[in-house]
C-alpha positions as CSV (number, residue, x, y, z in Angstrom):
1,M,8.9,-18.7,-14.6
2,A,8.7,-22.5,-15.3
3,P,8.9,-23.4,-19.0
4,D,5.3,-24.7,-19.1
5,A,4.0,-21.5,-17.4
6,M,6.1,-19.4,-19.8
7,R,4.6,-21.2,-22.8
8,T,1.1,-20.7,-21.5
9,A,1.7,-17.0,-20.9
10,A,3.2,-16.6,-24.4
11,Q,0.3,-18.4,-26.1
12,S,-2.2,-16.2,-24.2
13,L,-0.6,-13.1,-25.8
14,S,-0.3,-14.3,-29.4
15,D,-3.4,-12.3,-30.6
16,A,-3.1,-9.3,-28.3
17,R,-3.4,-6.0,-30.2
18,P,-0.6,-3.6,-29.3
19,L,-2.8,-0.6,-28.2
20,S,-4.9,0.5,-25.3
21,Y,-8.2,-1.4,-25.1
22,W,-9.9,1.8,-24.0
23,L,-8.8,3.7,-27.1
24,D,-9.6,0.8,-29.5
25,D,-13.2,1.9,-29.6
26,P,-15.4,2.5,-32.7
27,G,-17.0,5.3,-30.8
28,R,-13.8,7.2,-30.6
29,P,-14.6,10.8,-31.7
30,Q,-13.0,12.4,-34.7
31,A,-10.2,14.9,-33.9
32,L,-11.0,18.5,-34.2
33,P,-8.9,20.8,-36.5
34,A,-5.6,22.2,-35.5
35,L,-5.3,25.9,-34.6
36,T,-4.1,28.1,-37.4
37,G,-3.3,31.8,-37.1
38,D,-3.7,33.8,-33.9
39,E,-6.4,33.5,-31.3
40,H,-7.3,35.5,-28.2
41,C,-9.1,34.3,-25.1
42,D,-9.5,34.8,-21.4
43,L,-8.1,31.4,-20.4
44,L,-5.9,29.1,-22.4
45,V,-5.6,25.5,-21.2
46,V,-2.6,23.6,-22.5
47,G,-3.3,19.8,-22.5
48,G,-6.3,17.7,-23.4
49,G,-6.1,15.0,-20.8
50,Y,-8.2,14.9,-17.6
51,S,-6.3,17.8,-16.0
52,G,-6.9,20.2,-18.9
53,L,-10.5,19.0,-19.6
54,W,-11.6,19.5,-16.0
55,T,-9.9,22.9,-15.9
56,A,-11.8,24.1,-19.0
57,L,-15.1,22.6,-17.8
58,L,-14.9,24.1,-14.3
59,A,-13.7,27.5,-15.7
60,K,-16.9,27.7,-17.8
61,E,-19.1,26.5,-14.9
62,R,-17.6,29.2,-12.7
63,D,-18.0,31.9,-15.3
64,P,-20.1,30.9,-18.4
65,G,-19.0,34.2,-20.1
66,R,-15.3,33.4,-19.9
67,D,-13.7,32.7,-23.3
68,V,-11.8,29.4,-22.9
69,V,-9.5,27.8,-25.5
70,L,-8.0,24.3,-25.0
71,I,-5.1,23.1,-27.2
72,E,-3.9,19.4,-27.3
73,G,-0.8,18.2,-29.0
74,D,-2.3,15.0,-30.3
75,E,-6.0,14.0,-29.6
76,V,-8.0,14.5,-26.4
77,G,-7.4,11.5,-24.1
78,W,-4.8,9.8,-26.2
79,A,-2.0,9.6,-23.5
80,A,-2.3,8.6,-19.9
81,S,-6.0,9.6,-19.7
82,G,-6.8,6.9,-22.3
83,R,-4.4,4.2,-21.1
84,N,-4.9,3.9,-17.3
85,G,-6.7,1.3,-15.3
86,G,-9.9,3.4,-14.8
87,F,-9.6,3.5,-11.0
88,C,-11.1,6.9,-9.9
89,A,-10.1,7.3,-6.3
90,A,-11.2,9.9,-3.8
91,S,-7.7,10.2,-2.4
92,L,-5.8,13.4,-3.3
93,T,-2.6,12.2,-1.6
94,H,-1.9,8.8,-3.3
95,G,-3.6,7.0,-0.4
96,L,-4.3,7.8,3.2
97,A,-0.9,6.5,4.4
98,N,1.1,8.8,2.1
99,G,-1.1,11.8,3.0
100,L,-0.8,11.1,6.8
101,E,3.0,10.8,6.6
102,R,3.4,14.1,4.7
103,W,0.5,16.3,6.0
104,P,-0.7,14.9,9.3
105,D,-2.1,18.2,10.5
106,E,-4.4,18.6,7.5
107,I,-5.1,15.0,6.6
108,G,-8.7,15.2,7.8
109,K,-9.4,18.2,5.5
110,L,-7.6,16.4,2.6
111,E,-9.7,13.3,3.0
112,E,-12.9,15.5,3.2
113,L,-11.9,17.4,0.0
114,G,-11.1,14.1,-1.7
115,A,-14.5,12.6,-0.9
116,R,-16.3,15.7,-2.0
117,N,-14.2,15.7,-5.2
118,L,-15.2,12.1,-6.1
119,D,-18.9,13.0,-5.4
120,A,-18.6,15.9,-7.7
121,I,-17.1,13.7,-10.5
122,E,-20.0,11.3,-10.1
123,A,-22.4,14.3,-10.2
124,A,-20.8,15.7,-13.4
125,V,-21.0,12.3,-15.1
126,T,-24.7,12.3,-14.5
127,R,-25.3,16.0,-15.2
128,Y,-23.5,15.9,-18.6
129,S,-24.8,12.3,-19.5
130,I,-21.2,11.0,-19.8
131,D,-21.4,7.3,-20.7
132,C,-18.2,6.3,-19.1
133,E,-19.4,3.1,-17.4
134,F,-19.0,4.7,-14.0
135,E,-19.4,2.2,-11.1
136,R,-18.9,3.2,-7.5
137,T,-17.9,-0.3,-6.5
138,G,-14.9,0.4,-4.2
139,E,-11.5,-1.3,-4.0
140,I,-9.8,-4.1,-2.1
141,D,-6.2,-4.0,-1.2
142,V,-5.2,-7.7,-1.0
143,A,-2.4,-9.4,0.9
144,T,-0.6,-12.2,-1.0
145,Q,2.2,-12.7,1.5
146,P,2.1,-13.2,5.3
147,H,4.0,-10.0,6.0
148,Q,1.6,-8.0,3.9
149,L,-1.3,-9.4,5.9
150,E,0.3,-8.3,9.1
151,E,0.9,-4.8,7.6
152,L,-2.7,-4.5,6.6
153,R,-3.9,-5.5,10.0
154,A,-1.6,-3.0,11.7
155,W,-2.7,-0.3,9.3
156,H,-6.4,-1.0,9.9
157,R,-5.8,-0.6,13.6
158,S,-4.0,2.6,13.1
159,T,-6.7,4.1,10.9
160,R,-9.4,3.2,13.5
161,E,-7.3,4.8,16.3
162,L,-7.0,8.0,14.2
163,G,-10.8,8.1,13.6
164,F,-10.8,6.9,9.9
165,T,-13.5,4.3,9.7
166,G,-13.9,3.7,6.0
167,L,-11.8,0.6,5.7
168,E,-13.0,-2.9,6.5
169,L,-10.5,-5.7,7.3
170,L,-11.3,-9.0,5.5
171,D,-9.8,-12.3,6.5
172,R,-8.8,-15.0,4.0
173,D,-12.3,-16.5,3.6
174,Q,-14.0,-13.0,3.4
175,V,-11.7,-11.7,0.7
176,R,-12.0,-14.9,-1.3
177,A,-15.8,-14.7,-1.1
178,E,-15.5,-11.4,-2.9
179,V,-12.9,-12.5,-5.5
180,D,-11.5,-16.0,-5.4
181,S,-7.7,-16.4,-5.8
182,P,-5.6,-19.0,-4.0
183,T,-3.0,-16.3,-3.5
184,F,-5.3,-14.0,-1.4
185,L,-4.7,-14.1,2.4
186,G,-6.8,-11.2,3.4
187,G,-7.6,-7.6,2.4
188,L,-8.8,-4.1,3.2
189,L,-12.0,-3.1,1.6
190,D,-12.9,0.6,0.8
191,R,-16.5,0.5,-0.2
192,R,-17.1,4.1,-1.3
193,G,-13.7,5.7,-1.9
194,V,-13.0,4.4,-5.4
195,A,-15.1,4.1,-8.6
196,M,-14.4,2.1,-11.7
197,L,-14.9,3.7,-15.2
198,H,-13.9,3.6,-18.8
199,P,-11.1,6.1,-18.9
200,A,-11.2,7.1,-22.5
201,K,-14.9,7.5,-22.5
202,L,-14.6,9.8,-19.5
203,A,-12.1,12.0,-21.5
204,W,-14.3,12.0,-24.6
205,G,-17.4,12.8,-22.5
206,L,-15.6,15.7,-20.9
207,K,-14.6,17.0,-24.3
208,E,-18.2,17.0,-25.4
209,A,-19.3,18.7,-22.2
210,C,-16.7,21.4,-22.8
211,L,-17.8,21.9,-26.3
212,G,-21.4,22.2,-25.2
213,L,-20.4,25.0,-22.8
214,G,-18.6,26.9,-25.5
215,V,-15.0,25.9,-24.9
216,R,-13.0,26.1,-28.2
217,I,-10.8,23.0,-28.6
218,F,-8.0,22.6,-31.1
219,E,-6.3,19.2,-31.4
220,H,-3.0,18.3,-33.0
221,T,-1.9,21.7,-31.7
222,R,1.2,21.5,-29.5
223,G,2.2,24.4,-27.2
224,L,5.8,25.1,-28.2
225,D,6.8,28.0,-25.9
226,L,5.3,30.4,-23.4
227,A,6.1,34.1,-22.9
228,T,4.6,37.1,-21.1
229,S,2.6,39.3,-23.4
230,G,1.3,42.5,-22.0
231,P,-1.1,41.8,-19.1
232,G,-1.3,38.2,-20.1
233,A,0.7,35.5,-21.8
234,A,1.2,34.0,-25.3
235,V,1.7,30.4,-26.3
236,R,3.2,29.7,-29.7
237,T,1.9,26.6,-31.6
238,P,3.1,25.1,-34.9
239,Y,0.7,27.1,-37.0
240,G,-0.1,30.1,-34.9
241,R,-0.3,31.7,-31.4
242,V,-2.8,32.0,-28.6
243,F,-2.9,35.2,-26.5
244,A,-4.6,34.8,-23.2
245,R,-5.2,36.7,-20.0
246,R,-4.4,33.6,-18.0
247,V,-2.9,30.2,-18.9
248,A,-3.4,26.8,-17.2
249,L,-0.7,24.2,-17.9
250,A,-2.1,20.7,-17.8
251,T,0.7,18.8,-19.6
252,N,1.7,16.5,-16.8
253,I,4.4,14.2,-18.0
254,F,5.2,16.2,-21.2
255,P,7.8,18.9,-20.7
256,S,6.4,21.9,-18.9
257,L,6.4,25.2,-20.7
258,V,7.7,26.6,-17.4
259,R,11.2,25.1,-17.5
260,R,11.9,25.2,-13.8
261,V,9.0,22.7,-13.2
262,R,10.6,20.0,-15.3
263,A,12.9,18.8,-12.5
264,Y,10.0,17.8,-10.3
265,T,8.7,15.0,-12.4
266,V,10.1,12.0,-14.2
267,P,8.3,9.6,-16.6
268,V,7.4,6.1,-15.6
269,Y,6.2,3.6,-18.2
270,D,3.4,1.5,-16.8
271,Y,1.9,-1.6,-18.6
272,A,-1.4,-3.4,-18.8
273,L,-3.1,-6.4,-20.4
274,M,-6.8,-6.9,-21.1
275,T,-8.4,-10.3,-21.4
276,E,-11.1,-11.4,-23.8
277,P,-14.6,-11.2,-22.3
278,L,-15.1,-13.9,-19.7
279,D,-18.1,-16.2,-20.2
280,A,-20.5,-16.8,-17.3
281,D,-18.8,-20.0,-16.2
282,R,-15.3,-18.5,-16.1
283,L,-16.5,-15.5,-14.2
284,A,-18.4,-17.6,-11.7
285,S,-15.2,-19.6,-11.1
286,I,-13.6,-16.5,-9.5
287,G,-16.7,-14.8,-8.1
288,W,-16.2,-11.0,-8.3
289,G,-19.9,-10.4,-8.0
290,N,-19.5,-6.9,-6.5
291,R,-17.0,-5.8,-9.3
292,Q,-14.6,-4.0,-7.0
293,G,-11.2,-2.9,-8.2
294,L,-8.3,-4.7,-6.6
295,G,-4.6,-4.1,-6.0
296,D,-2.1,-6.2,-4.2
297,S,0.1,-4.9,-1.3
298,A,3.5,-5.5,-2.7
299,N,5.9,-2.7,-3.5
300,Q,5.9,-3.9,-7.1
301,F,2.1,-4.2,-7.1
302,H,-0.6,-5.2,-9.6
303,Y,-3.9,-3.5,-10.1
304,F,-6.9,-5.3,-11.7
305,R,-10.6,-4.8,-12.4
306,L,-13.5,-5.9,-14.5
307,S,-14.6,-3.9,-17.6
308,A,-18.3,-3.4,-18.4
309,D,-18.2,-6.5,-20.7
310,N,-16.4,-8.6,-18.1
311,R,-12.9,-8.5,-19.3
312,I,-10.1,-8.4,-16.7
313,L,-7.6,-5.6,-16.9
314,W,-4.4,-6.7,-15.3
315,G,-1.6,-4.1,-15.0
316,G,1.3,-2.7,-13.0
317,Y,4.3,-4.5,-11.4
318,D,7.0,-3.1,-13.7
319,A,7.6,0.6,-13.5
320,I,10.2,1.5,-16.2
321,Y,12.2,4.7,-16.0
322,P,14.0,5.4,-19.3
323,Y,17.5,7.0,-18.9
324,G,17.4,10.7,-19.3
325,G,13.6,10.8,-18.8
326,R,13.0,10.5,-22.6
327,L,9.6,10.0,-23.9
328,D,9.6,7.4,-26.7
329,A,6.5,5.8,-28.3
330,S,8.5,2.6,-28.8
331,L,8.5,2.1,-25.1
332,D,4.7,1.7,-25.2
333,Q,5.3,-1.9,-26.1
334,R,7.5,-4.1,-23.9
335,P,7.1,-7.8,-24.7
336,E,9.2,-8.9,-21.7
337,T,6.9,-7.1,-19.3
338,F,3.7,-8.4,-21.0
339,L,5.1,-12.0,-20.7
340,K,5.8,-11.4,-17.0
341,L,2.4,-9.9,-16.4
342,A,0.6,-12.8,-18.2
343,G,2.5,-15.3,-16.1
344,Q,1.6,-13.5,-12.9
345,F,-2.1,-13.3,-14.0
346,F,-2.4,-17.1,-14.3
347,A,-0.6,-17.6,-11.0
348,C,-3.3,-15.4,-9.4
349,F,-6.2,-16.9,-11.3
350,P,-5.2,-20.5,-12.2
351,R,-8.9,-21.3,-12.9
352,L,-8.7,-19.0,-15.9
353,S,-6.1,-21.1,-17.7
354,G,-6.8,-20.8,-21.4
355,V,-8.0,-17.2,-21.3
356,R,-6.4,-15.1,-23.9
357,F,-5.4,-11.4,-23.9
358,S,-7.0,-9.1,-26.5
359,H,-4.9,-6.0,-25.9
360,A,-1.4,-5.2,-24.4
361,W,-0.2,-1.6,-24.0
362,G,1.9,0.8,-22.0
363,G,2.4,4.5,-21.6
364,A,4.1,7.1,-19.5
365,I,2.8,8.7,-16.4
366,D,4.4,11.5,-14.4
367,T,5.7,10.7,-10.9
368,C,7.2,13.0,-8.4
369,S,9.1,12.3,-5.2
370,R,6.1,12.7,-2.9
371,F,3.8,10.6,-5.1
372,S,1.0,13.2,-5.2
373,A,0.3,16.4,-7.2
374,F,2.0,19.7,-6.7
375,F,1.0,23.2,-7.9
376,G,2.3,26.6,-8.6
377,T,2.2,29.8,-10.6
378,A,4.6,31.6,-13.0
379,H,4.8,34.7,-15.0
380,G,3.6,36.9,-12.3
381,G,0.5,34.8,-11.5
382,R,-0.6,34.8,-15.2
383,V,0.2,31.0,-15.5
384,A,-0.7,28.1,-13.2
385,Y,0.4,24.5,-13.3
386,A,-0.4,21.2,-11.7
387,A,1.6,17.9,-12.2
388,G,2.9,14.8,-10.4
389,Y,-0.3,12.8,-9.9
390,T,1.7,9.6,-10.0
391,G,-1.0,7.3,-11.3
392,L,-4.0,8.6,-9.3
393,G,-4.9,11.4,-11.7
394,V,-8.3,10.0,-12.8
395,G,-9.9,11.6,-9.8
396,A,-7.4,14.0,-8.4
397,T,-7.0,16.0,-11.6
398,R,-10.4,17.5,-11.0
399,F,-9.2,18.8,-7.6
400,G,-6.1,20.1,-9.3
401,A,-8.1,21.9,-11.9
402,D,-9.9,23.8,-9.1
403,V,-6.6,24.6,-7.5
404,M,-5.2,26.1,-10.8
405,L,-8.3,28.2,-11.3
406,D,-8.1,29.4,-7.7
407,L,-4.5,30.4,-8.1
408,L,-5.1,32.2,-11.4
409,A,-7.9,34.1,-9.7
410,G,-5.6,35.1,-6.9
411,E,-8.2,33.7,-4.4
412,E,-7.5,32.4,-1.0
413,T,-9.6,29.3,-0.7
414,E,-9.8,26.1,1.4
415,R,-7.6,24.6,-1.3
416,T,-5.0,27.2,-1.8
417,T,-4.3,27.5,2.0
418,L,-3.3,23.8,2.2
419,A,0.3,22.9,2.9
420,M,0.0,20.4,0.1
421,V,-0.8,23.1,-2.3
422,R,1.8,25.6,-1.0
423,S,4.7,23.2,-0.9
424,K,6.8,21.4,-3.6
425,P,8.3,17.9,-3.7
426,M,12.0,17.4,-3.7
427,P,13.2,17.7,-7.4
428,F,14.9,14.8,-9.0
429,P,18.7,15.1,-9.5
430,P,20.3,15.4,-12.9
431,E,21.6,12.3,-14.8
432,P,23.3,10.0,-14.2
433,F,22.2,10.4,-10.5
434,A,18.5,10.2,-11.2
435,W,18.8,6.9,-13.1
436,A,21.2,5.4,-10.6
437,G,19.0,6.4,-7.6
438,I,15.8,5.1,-9.3
439,E,17.3,1.8,-10.2
440,L,18.7,1.3,-6.7
441,T,15.3,2.1,-5.3
442,K,13.5,-0.3,-7.6
443,R,15.9,-3.2,-6.9
444,S,15.6,-2.5,-3.1
445,L,11.8,-2.6,-3.4
446,A,11.9,-5.9,-5.2
447,R,14.3,-7.3,-2.6
448,A,11.9,-6.1,0.1
449,D,9.0,-7.9,-1.5
450,S,11.0,-11.2,-1.6
451,H,12.4,-10.8,2.0
452,G,9.3,-10.4,4.1
453,G,9.0,-6.7,3.6
454,H,12.3,-5.9,5.1
455,R,13.5,-2.5,3.9
456,N,17.2,-2.1,3.5
457,L,19.3,0.9,4.5
458,W,18.7,2.7,1.2
459,L,14.9,2.5,1.6
460,R,15.0,3.5,5.2
461,T,17.1,6.5,4.3
462,M,14.7,7.4,1.6
463,D,11.8,7.0,4.0
464,R,13.3,9.4,6.5
465,M,13.8,11.9,3.7
466,G,10.3,11.5,2.5
467,L,11.5,10.4,-1.0
468,G,10.5,7.5,-3.2
469,F,9.7,6.2,-6.6
470,D,6.3,4.8,-7.6
471,S,3.8,4.4,-10.4
């Protein structure tokens, strides 16, 4: 970055608050009391992010008489569910390309289930009057390099040949008519497959919906260990225990209470900036009248969107894996990444020079080697788990909740018969091999971005093995 550009980027960050814009809200609900003593229930849900909240809500919708308890180690929505970009995608497979590569024989069913899942989320937002700024505006995947444009054109042809007609190819003028950046060369528009929302308000709204249906929620109540107990299972907490007939583990990046599951995920720290609100003139200078979400097509990609009050969220690019997979709150702030992101923002939108960032934050998400969720049971079918959403959990966690409830019921459904549900990703190796492999992959991806998309021998080998690293 040139000195002047670096100075501009640094100045734009000088007043940024070091926390998630979404969580910095005066309407944030007060935490509920922690669990003390012993409780008994039909279903215990461990985790108060989207995965756990959807599981509790759907469990009560399926059986209103079921006694459901949810425990959360901190506050509902405080982790990835309150820090993400607010892109709620229909895809259950981290995009059509990833799903087609891994499950070609059932990709049609997976796409159908994903579309139905997004429709069901929209319906739930309406039914429970969840004020989460839900906008079904779609998303544009933009090309900023010539090789990316050729890849988008080729992918568009492939999707048409396979019978998937939901993507529209935009040329340079068409994409810039939607959102105007001198870096945009073209794009693929998905009009219906992605919604924008306020992620923390979705979590808080789901919490209220759960409480309204009779779910008992205990915050600041971490699950410490899990054991079989008679016909069910028991989870120990700092001040008590919960005995349940069935347990759903929705802890995602946090260490699973089923130890063998831990090798399948690693934490990736992702970072985002939020601008101050744009006035009418600044917003008009870049267009964006249809308010779609956007992402660029690089391996090290950015995602960006408008908030309800016309701020721009700008995130992505760096995906930081800490050695040993440690979770550390100090990693939520990474000034060198914020400076890099700010410089890239002004390169994308030079007409917004002078805009300042109000918030800068990061947080850990769980990724697995196939980029999309995996599922399973333990303790003789008494316990179910879902994890590995790799950044697309805003929408896919609702589907995962249904899968966990199906598995706990022992039911064969259109979900549980999927190869995606019945298979597992490749586990990550122990250290130092995990760190070395991830670093080599990241460097190779960065090199591919700067060399016309050419993938070196390491990446081609990873591709053949169906392995990767993403955020």
